[in-house]
CSV table of C-alpha atoms in Angstrom, one decimal:
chain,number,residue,atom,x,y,z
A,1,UNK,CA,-65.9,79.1,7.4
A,2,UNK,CA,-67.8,78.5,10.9
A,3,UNK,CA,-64.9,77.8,13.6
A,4,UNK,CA,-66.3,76.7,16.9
A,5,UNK,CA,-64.8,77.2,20.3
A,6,UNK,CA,-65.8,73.9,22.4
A,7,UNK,CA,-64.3,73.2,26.3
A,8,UNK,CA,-63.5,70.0,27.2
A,9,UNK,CA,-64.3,68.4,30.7
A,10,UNK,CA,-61.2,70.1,32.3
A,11,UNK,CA,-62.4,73.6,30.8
A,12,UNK,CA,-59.8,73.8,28.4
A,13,UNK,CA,-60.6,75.7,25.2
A,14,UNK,CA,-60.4,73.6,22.4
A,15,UNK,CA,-60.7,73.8,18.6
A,16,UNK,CA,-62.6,70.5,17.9
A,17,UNK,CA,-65.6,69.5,19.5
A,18,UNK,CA,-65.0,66.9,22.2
A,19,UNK,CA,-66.2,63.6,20.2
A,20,UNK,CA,-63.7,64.7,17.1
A,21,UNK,CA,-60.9,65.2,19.8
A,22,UNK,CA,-61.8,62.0,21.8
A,23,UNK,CA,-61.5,60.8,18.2
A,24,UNK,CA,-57.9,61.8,17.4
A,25,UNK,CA,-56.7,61.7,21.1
A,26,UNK,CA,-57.3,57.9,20.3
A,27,UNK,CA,-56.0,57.4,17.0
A,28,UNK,CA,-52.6,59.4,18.5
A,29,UNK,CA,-52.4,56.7,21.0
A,30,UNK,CA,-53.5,53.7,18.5
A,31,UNK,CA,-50.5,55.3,16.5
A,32,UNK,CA,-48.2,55.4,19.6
A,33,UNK,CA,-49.1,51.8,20.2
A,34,UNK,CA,-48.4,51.1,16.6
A,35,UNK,CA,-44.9,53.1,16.1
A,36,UNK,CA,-44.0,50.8,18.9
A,37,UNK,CA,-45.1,47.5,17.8
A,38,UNK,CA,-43.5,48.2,14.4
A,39,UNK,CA,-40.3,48.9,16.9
A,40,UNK,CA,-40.9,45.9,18.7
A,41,UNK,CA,-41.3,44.4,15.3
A,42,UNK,CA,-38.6,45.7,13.6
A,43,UNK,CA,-36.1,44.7,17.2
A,44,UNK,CA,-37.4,41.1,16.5
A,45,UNK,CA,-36.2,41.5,13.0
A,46,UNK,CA,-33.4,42.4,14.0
A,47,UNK,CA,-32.5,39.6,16.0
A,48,UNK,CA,-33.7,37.2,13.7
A,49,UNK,CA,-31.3,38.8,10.8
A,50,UNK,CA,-28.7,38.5,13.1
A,51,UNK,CA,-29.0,34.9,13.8
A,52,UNK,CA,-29.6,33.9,10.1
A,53,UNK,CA,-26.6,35.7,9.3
A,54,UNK,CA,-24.7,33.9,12.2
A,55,UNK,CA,-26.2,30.5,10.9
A,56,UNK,CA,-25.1,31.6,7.3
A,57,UNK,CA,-21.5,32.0,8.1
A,58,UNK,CA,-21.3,28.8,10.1
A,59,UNK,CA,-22.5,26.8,7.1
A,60,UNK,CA,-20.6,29.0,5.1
A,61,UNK,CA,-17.8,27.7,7.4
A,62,UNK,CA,-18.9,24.2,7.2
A,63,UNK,CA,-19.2,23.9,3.7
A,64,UNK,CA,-15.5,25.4,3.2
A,65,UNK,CA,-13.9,22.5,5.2
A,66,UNK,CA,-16.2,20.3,3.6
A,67,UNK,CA,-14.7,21.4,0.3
A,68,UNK,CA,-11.1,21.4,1.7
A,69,UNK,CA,-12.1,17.5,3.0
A,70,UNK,CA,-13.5,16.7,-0.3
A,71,UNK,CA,-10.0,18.2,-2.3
A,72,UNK,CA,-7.9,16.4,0.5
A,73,UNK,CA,-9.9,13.1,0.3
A,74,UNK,CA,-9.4,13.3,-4.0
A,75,UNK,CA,-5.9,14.0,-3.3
A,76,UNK,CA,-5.3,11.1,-1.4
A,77,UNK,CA,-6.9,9.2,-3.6
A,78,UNK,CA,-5.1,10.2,-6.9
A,79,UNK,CA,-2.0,9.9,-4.5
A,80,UNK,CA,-2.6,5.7,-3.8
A,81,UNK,CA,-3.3,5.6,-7.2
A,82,UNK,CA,0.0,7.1,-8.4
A,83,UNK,CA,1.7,4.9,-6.0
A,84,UNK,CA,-0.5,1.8,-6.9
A,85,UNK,CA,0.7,2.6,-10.3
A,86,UNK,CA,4.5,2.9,-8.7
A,87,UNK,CA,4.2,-0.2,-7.2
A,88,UNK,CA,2.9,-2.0,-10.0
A,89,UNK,CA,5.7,-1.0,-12.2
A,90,UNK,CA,8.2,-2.5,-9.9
A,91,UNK,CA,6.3,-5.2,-8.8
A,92,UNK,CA,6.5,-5.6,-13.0
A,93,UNK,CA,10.5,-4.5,-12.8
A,94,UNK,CA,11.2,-6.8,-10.4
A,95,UNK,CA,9.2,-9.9,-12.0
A,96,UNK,CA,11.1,-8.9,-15.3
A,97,UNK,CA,14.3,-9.6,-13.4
A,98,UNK,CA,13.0,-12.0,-11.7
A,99,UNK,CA,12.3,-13.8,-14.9
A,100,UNK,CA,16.0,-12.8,-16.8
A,101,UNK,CA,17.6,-14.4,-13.7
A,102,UNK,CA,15.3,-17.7,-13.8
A,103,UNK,CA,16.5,-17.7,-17.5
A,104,UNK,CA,20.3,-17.6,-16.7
A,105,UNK,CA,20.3,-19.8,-14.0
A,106,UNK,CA,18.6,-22.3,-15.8
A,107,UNK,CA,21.3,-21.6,-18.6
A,108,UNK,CA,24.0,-21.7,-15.8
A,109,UNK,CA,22.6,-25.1,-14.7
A,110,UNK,CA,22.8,-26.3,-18.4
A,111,UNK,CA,26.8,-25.3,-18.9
A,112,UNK,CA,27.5,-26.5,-15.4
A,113,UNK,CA,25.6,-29.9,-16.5
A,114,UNK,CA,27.2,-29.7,-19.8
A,115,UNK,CA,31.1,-28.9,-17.7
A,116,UNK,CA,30.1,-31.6,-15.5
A,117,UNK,CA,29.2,-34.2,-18.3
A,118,UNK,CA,32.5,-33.5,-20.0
A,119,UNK,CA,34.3,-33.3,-17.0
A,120,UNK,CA,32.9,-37.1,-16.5
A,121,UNK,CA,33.6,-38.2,-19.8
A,122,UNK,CA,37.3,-36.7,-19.6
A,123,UNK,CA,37.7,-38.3,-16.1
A,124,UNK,CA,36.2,-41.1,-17.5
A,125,UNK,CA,38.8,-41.2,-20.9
A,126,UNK,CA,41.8,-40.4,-18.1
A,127,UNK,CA,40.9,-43.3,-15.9
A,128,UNK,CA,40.7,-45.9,-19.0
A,129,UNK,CA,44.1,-44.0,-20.3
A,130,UNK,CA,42.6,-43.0,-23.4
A,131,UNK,CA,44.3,-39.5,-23.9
């Protein structure tokens, strides 16, 4: 194998010939430039995972109370139902009683209008002296 010695404009003594070194010297800088976009890159990333994950536990967040709403609103609505129920059974309790009292004093009325007829008619028989 043929290995050249070439100098370079500052009379350095170099291995490659100046075009091949020019060559590399660049592509070591284009991959410089690169290692720090792909830092820049992976920085922006980064932030943007950091975000998404902050936006994730907010609605993570949000949905939980909108869960606990949801459960609290159901349980207020099976709770006015039960008492709905509640009050209709003594709204029906108290028209039951309603209706047994109605019942007796309309039998009341009937003895008192029976006591009162025969207290007339025994008035009646004492004042004509029939006894």
């Amino acid at each position: 194998m043929d290995r050249n010695i070439y100098f370079d404009q500052d009379n350095r003594v170099r291995i490659l010939d100046v075009d091949k070194f020019k060559a590399s010297q660049a592509l070591q800088d284009n991959c410089g430039k690169f290692v720090s976009n792909m830092q820049q890159l992976q920085d922006s990333v980064s932030k943007y995972v950091a975000a998404i994950d902050q936006q994730v536990e907010r609605i993570e967040t949000e949905k939980l109370k909108a869960v606990g709403l949801r459960n609290r609103v159901a349980a207020m609505q099976e709770e006015r139902r039960h008492k709905q129920q509640e009050l209709l059974q003594q709204l029906n309790e108290k028209q039951q009683e309603l209706d047994r009292l109605l019942v007796e004093e309309q039998s009341l009325q009937k003895v008192r209008a029976m006591q009162e007829s025969t207290i007339a008619k025994l008035l009646d028989a004492s004042s004509t002296g029939v006894f």
